[in-house]
Short mmCIF file of C-alpha atoms in Angstrom, two decimals:
data_model
loop_
_atom_site.label_atom_id
_atom_site.label_comp_id
_atom_site.label_asym_id
_atom_site.label_seq_id
_atom_site.Cartn_x
_atom_site.Cartn_y
_atom_site.Cartn_z
CA UNK A 11 90.26 81.37 82.83
CA UNK A 12 86.95 81.34 81.00
CA UNK A 13 85.26 84.64 81.64
CA UNK A 14 81.90 86.18 80.98
CA UNK A 15 81.91 89.93 80.33
CA UNK A 16 78.96 92.00 81.45
CA UNK A 17 78.76 95.80 81.32
CA UNK A 18 76.73 97.89 83.74
CA UNK A 19 76.27 101.61 84.13
CA UNK A 20 75.84 102.62 87.75
CA UNK A 21 75.62 105.91 89.61
CA UNK A 22 75.69 104.58 93.17
CA UNK A 23 78.09 102.19 94.86
CA UNK A 24 75.28 100.12 96.39
CA UNK A 25 74.04 99.29 92.89
CA UNK A 26 77.22 97.31 92.29
CA UNK A 27 76.66 95.37 95.50
CA UNK A 28 73.15 94.52 94.31
CA UNK A 29 74.49 93.29 90.97
CA UNK A 30 77.08 91.09 92.66
CA UNK A 31 74.41 89.61 94.92
CA UNK A 32 72.10 88.88 92.00
CA UNK A 33 74.89 87.10 90.12
CA UNK A 34 75.97 85.26 93.27
CA UNK A 35 79.55 86.06 92.29
CA UNK A 36 81.19 85.44 95.64
CA UNK A 37 79.78 81.91 95.83
CA UNK A 38 80.21 80.58 92.31
CA UNK A 39 83.16 82.44 90.84
CA UNK A 40 86.84 82.10 91.36
CA UNK A 41 87.48 85.83 91.20
CA UNK A 42 85.93 89.14 90.28
CA UNK A 43 87.81 91.97 88.58
CA UNK A 44 86.16 95.34 88.18
CA UNK A 45 87.43 98.11 85.96
CA UNK A 46 85.96 101.60 85.90
CA UNK A 47 85.49 104.07 83.09
CA UNK A 48 83.95 107.39 83.95
CA UNK A 49 81.64 109.70 82.08
CA UNK A 50 80.23 112.98 83.32
CA UNK A 51 77.33 111.34 85.11
CA UNK A 52 78.00 107.69 85.68
CA UNK A 53 80.55 104.93 86.04
CA UNK A 54 80.80 102.04 83.65
CA UNK A 55 81.52 98.86 85.54
CA UNK A 56 82.77 95.90 83.55
CA UNK A 57 82.53 92.63 85.45
CA UNK A 58 84.82 89.80 84.45
CA UNK A 59 83.97 86.58 86.21
CA UNK A 60 84.19 82.87 85.58
CA UNK A 61 85.80 79.53 86.26
CA UNK A 62 89.29 78.27 85.71
CA UNK A 63 90.03 76.59 82.38
CA UNK A 64 93.16 76.18 80.33
CA UNK A 65 93.03 79.29 78.16
CA UNK A 66 91.75 82.85 78.41
CA UNK A 67 88.24 83.39 77.11
CA UNK A 68 88.21 84.71 73.54
CA UNK A 69 85.95 87.64 74.43
CA UNK A 70 88.33 88.89 77.09
CA UNK A 71 91.33 88.34 74.82
CA UNK A 72 89.65 90.35 72.06
CA UNK A 73 88.87 93.13 74.53
CA UNK A 74 92.47 93.32 75.72
CA UNK A 75 93.92 93.05 72.23
CA UNK A 76 91.68 95.88 70.99
CA UNK A 77 93.07 98.04 73.79
CA UNK A 78 96.60 97.20 72.65
CA UNK A 79 95.79 98.03 69.03
CA UNK A 80 94.30 101.39 70.06
CA UNK A 81 96.95 101.96 72.75
CA UNK A 82 94.26 102.61 75.34
CA UNK A 83 95.24 103.08 78.99
CA UNK A 84 92.20 101.20 80.32
CA UNK A 85 94.25 98.17 81.36
CA UNK A 86 97.43 99.99 82.32
CA UNK A 87 98.87 98.19 85.33
CA UNK A 88 96.14 95.54 85.10
CA UNK A 89 97.40 93.42 82.18
CA UNK A 90 100.74 93.09 80.40
CA UNK A 91 101.29 92.07 76.77
CA UNK A 92 103.71 89.23 76.14
CA UNK A 93 104.92 88.97 72.53
CA UNK A 94 105.84 85.37 71.79
CA UNK A 95 108.02 86.06 68.75
CA UNK A 96 110.33 88.49 70.55
CA UNK A 97 109.86 87.26 74.14
CA UNK A 98 109.27 90.87 75.17
CA UNK A 99 106.56 92.03 77.58
CA UNK A 100 105.01 95.46 77.10
CA UNK A 101 102.51 97.80 78.62
CA UNK A 102 99.13 97.97 76.79
CA UNK A 103 99.97 101.50 75.61
CA UNK A 104 103.38 100.66 74.12
CA UNK A 105 104.09 102.72 70.98
CA UNK A 106 106.03 99.91 69.30
CA UNK A 107 104.61 98.09 66.27
CA UNK A 108 101.46 96.23 67.27
CA UNK A 109 102.07 92.46 67.36
CA UNK A 110 99.72 90.05 65.62
CA UNK A 111 97.04 88.61 67.88
CA UNK A 112 98.33 85.08 67.32
CA UNK A 113 101.67 86.13 68.84
CA UNK A 114 100.24 87.70 71.99
CA UNK A 115 99.79 86.33 75.49
CA UNK A 116 98.35 88.48 78.30
CA UNK A 117 99.54 88.36 81.90
CA UNK A 118 97.83 89.88 84.92
CA UNK A 119 101.15 90.72 86.57
CA UNK A 120 104.58 91.65 85.26
CA UNK A 121 106.10 89.01 87.52
CA UNK A 122 104.11 86.27 85.77
CA UNK A 123 105.41 87.42 82.40
CA UNK A 124 109.01 87.53 83.62
CA UNK A 125 108.70 84.04 85.08
CA UNK A 126 107.41 82.85 81.71
CA UNK A 127 110.66 83.99 80.10
CA UNK A 128 109.70 87.43 78.79
CA UNK A 129 111.93 90.47 79.25
CA UNK A 130 110.70 94.07 79.77
CA UNK A 131 110.35 96.24 76.68
CA UNK A 132 113.05 98.92 76.54
CA UNK A 133 110.64 101.32 74.87
CA UNK A 134 107.60 101.33 77.20
CA UNK A 135 109.45 100.07 80.32
CA UNK A 136 106.60 98.13 82.00
CA UNK A 137 108.71 97.80 85.15
CA UNK A 138 108.71 101.60 85.46
CA UNK A 139 104.96 102.22 85.38
CA UNK A 140 105.18 105.17 87.72
CA UNK A 141 107.34 105.25 90.83
CA UNK A 142 105.56 102.26 92.34
CA UNK A 143 104.62 100.19 89.30
CA UNK A 144 101.06 98.80 89.21
CA UNK A 145 100.38 100.40 92.59
CA UNK A 146 100.36 103.81 90.88
CA UNK A 147 97.73 102.55 88.43
CA UNK A 148 95.60 101.31 91.32
CA UNK A 149 95.85 104.67 93.07
CA UNK A 150 94.77 106.41 89.86
CA UNK A 151 91.67 104.18 89.71
CA UNK A 152 90.84 105.11 93.32
CA UNK A 153 91.22 108.80 92.50
CA UNK A 154 88.85 108.43 89.55
CA UNK A 155 86.17 106.80 91.68
CA UNK A 156 86.48 109.42 94.42
CA UNK A 157 86.34 112.29 91.94
CA UNK A 158 83.09 110.98 90.46
CA UNK A 159 81.40 109.77 93.66
CA UNK A 160 82.66 112.17 96.31
CA UNK A 161 79.11 113.18 97.28
CA UNK A 162 78.20 109.57 98.13
CA UNK A 163 79.12 107.71 101.27
CA UNK A 164 82.38 106.08 100.20
CA UNK A 165 83.69 103.66 102.78
CA UNK A 166 86.98 101.84 102.44
CA UNK A 167 85.08 98.57 102.02
CA UNK A 168 82.98 100.01 99.18
CA UNK A 169 86.05 101.30 97.36
CA UNK A 170 87.75 97.93 97.80
CA UNK A 171 84.69 96.13 96.43
CA UNK A 172 84.70 98.33 93.33
CA UNK A 173 88.32 97.36 92.67
CA UNK A 174 87.98 93.70 93.73
CA UNK A 175 90.76 93.90 96.32
CA UNK A 176 90.86 93.74 100.10
CA UNK A 177 90.31 96.92 102.14
CA UNK A 178 93.66 96.34 103.86
CA UNK A 179 95.54 96.13 100.55
CA UNK A 180 93.74 99.19 99.21
CA UNK A 181 94.48 101.30 102.29
CA UNK A 182 98.13 100.27 102.45
CA UNK A 183 98.80 100.64 98.73
CA UNK A 184 96.99 103.92 98.25
CA UNK A 185 98.66 105.53 101.24
CA UNK A 186 102.07 104.36 100.08
CA UNK A 187 101.51 105.95 96.66
CA UNK A 188 99.76 109.19 97.62
CA UNK A 189 100.89 109.82 101.18
CA UNK A 190 97.36 109.86 102.60
CA UNK A 191 94.39 107.52 102.94
CA UNK A 192 91.39 107.20 100.59
CA UNK A 193 89.25 108.80 103.31
CA UNK A 194 91.60 111.80 103.48
CA UNK A 195 91.54 112.06 99.69
CA UNK A 196 87.73 112.09 99.75
CA UNK A 197 87.81 114.91 102.28
CA UNK A 198 90.18 116.91 100.08
CA UNK A 199 88.00 116.44 97.01
CA UNK A 200 84.85 117.40 98.91
CA UNK A 201 86.50 120.52 100.27
CA UNK A 202 87.75 121.53 96.84
CA UNK A 203 84.27 121.26 95.35
CA UNK A 204 82.61 122.94 98.34
CA UNK A 205 84.91 125.93 97.99
CA UNK A 206 84.25 126.11 94.26
CA UNK A 207 80.48 125.93 94.74
CA UNK A 208 80.59 128.65 97.40
CA UNK A 209 82.48 131.02 95.13
CA UNK A 210 80.98 130.18 91.74
CA UNK A 211 77.32 129.32 92.42
CA UNK A 212 74.24 130.85 93.98
CA UNK A 213 73.25 127.63 95.75
CA UNK A 214 72.38 127.84 99.42
CA UNK A 215 74.76 126.58 102.10
CA UNK A 216 72.44 123.62 102.68
CA UNK A 217 72.37 122.76 98.97
CA UNK A 218 76.15 122.93 98.72
CA UNK A 219 76.52 120.78 101.81
CA UNK A 220 74.26 118.15 100.29
CA UNK A 221 76.13 118.35 96.98
CA UNK A 222 79.37 117.34 98.68
CA UNK A 223 77.92 114.60 100.84
CA UNK A 224 76.55 116.31 103.96
CA UNK A 225 72.78 116.08 104.42
CA UNK A 226 72.81 118.24 107.53
CA UNK A 227 73.63 121.96 107.02
CA UNK A 228 75.02 122.20 110.56
CA UNK A 229 77.24 119.17 109.99
CA UNK A 230 78.53 120.66 106.76
CA UNK A 231 79.19 124.05 108.37
CA UNK A 232 81.05 122.45 111.27
CA UNK A 233 83.11 120.26 108.93
CA UNK A 234 83.96 123.17 106.62
CA UNK A 235 84.94 125.42 109.54
CA UNK A 236 87.10 122.68 111.00
CA UNK A 237 88.93 122.20 107.71
CA UNK A 238 89.38 125.88 106.78
CA UNK A 239 89.09 127.82 110.02
CA UNK A 240 86.21 129.86 108.62
CA UNK A 241 82.48 129.34 108.09
CA UNK A 242 81.01 128.62 104.63
CA UNK A 243 79.23 131.98 104.66
CA UNK A 244 82.38 133.89 105.56
CA UNK A 245 84.30 132.04 102.86
CA UNK A 246 81.65 132.95 100.30
CA UNK A 247 81.86 136.60 101.36
CA UNK A 248 85.57 136.68 100.66
CA UNK A 249 86.84 136.49 104.22
CA UNK A 250 88.80 133.28 103.65
CA UNK A 251 92.55 133.00 103.52
CA UNK A 252 94.53 130.57 101.38
CA UNK A 253 92.99 127.57 99.70
CA UNK A 254 93.58 124.67 102.05
CA UNK A 255 92.27 122.16 99.58
CA UNK A 256 95.37 122.36 97.39
CA UNK A 257 97.03 118.98 97.05
#
């Protein structure tokens, strides 16, 4: 797969949709994979897109190999490292001696590596990447997006677009890993931050509501009361009970 790598920094989900439209990705490209890295204020979106050819593009290979050398978790559950000389497949973060680039082949799934004749590394155990394998890595990516964009309108379709998977697969996988849906997770995160803002800031109720995604003060107050059994004002004044946002 020959791929072109383009980096973007976005702060809103709709900006990614605009980028995809400008590049006409859905029409001209075989697939789109999106990986997210967060900072305090924005999300770095790396788009990998291209057409099928015999070998992996050198730029992408170099990117993946650098992650292996530095034992970065960026591609955990996304790519697996096959070592030709030992016929062992590892996770990108494996602590074993780093193989030479010429002896490495990357696979997008563990199954592909096993079918190619590689066996799982006994040290990093790629088959045991969390209780549910790559699904746990996907759920972690969803959590990262929600934690950084909880104040925006995050629909299931928007989350799925960010991760280049179908909404159905995202909903099913995330719920299987976490026990609740992405929408429920967003609600939990919003409530956690709302409670923190109410107790630790001097912002008005309206400002706090807007900060967690509710433009209407009355809508925020009704939502907060429904989730906690007490109004935002009463919670701020210390009349609340236990913290219902605990996960």
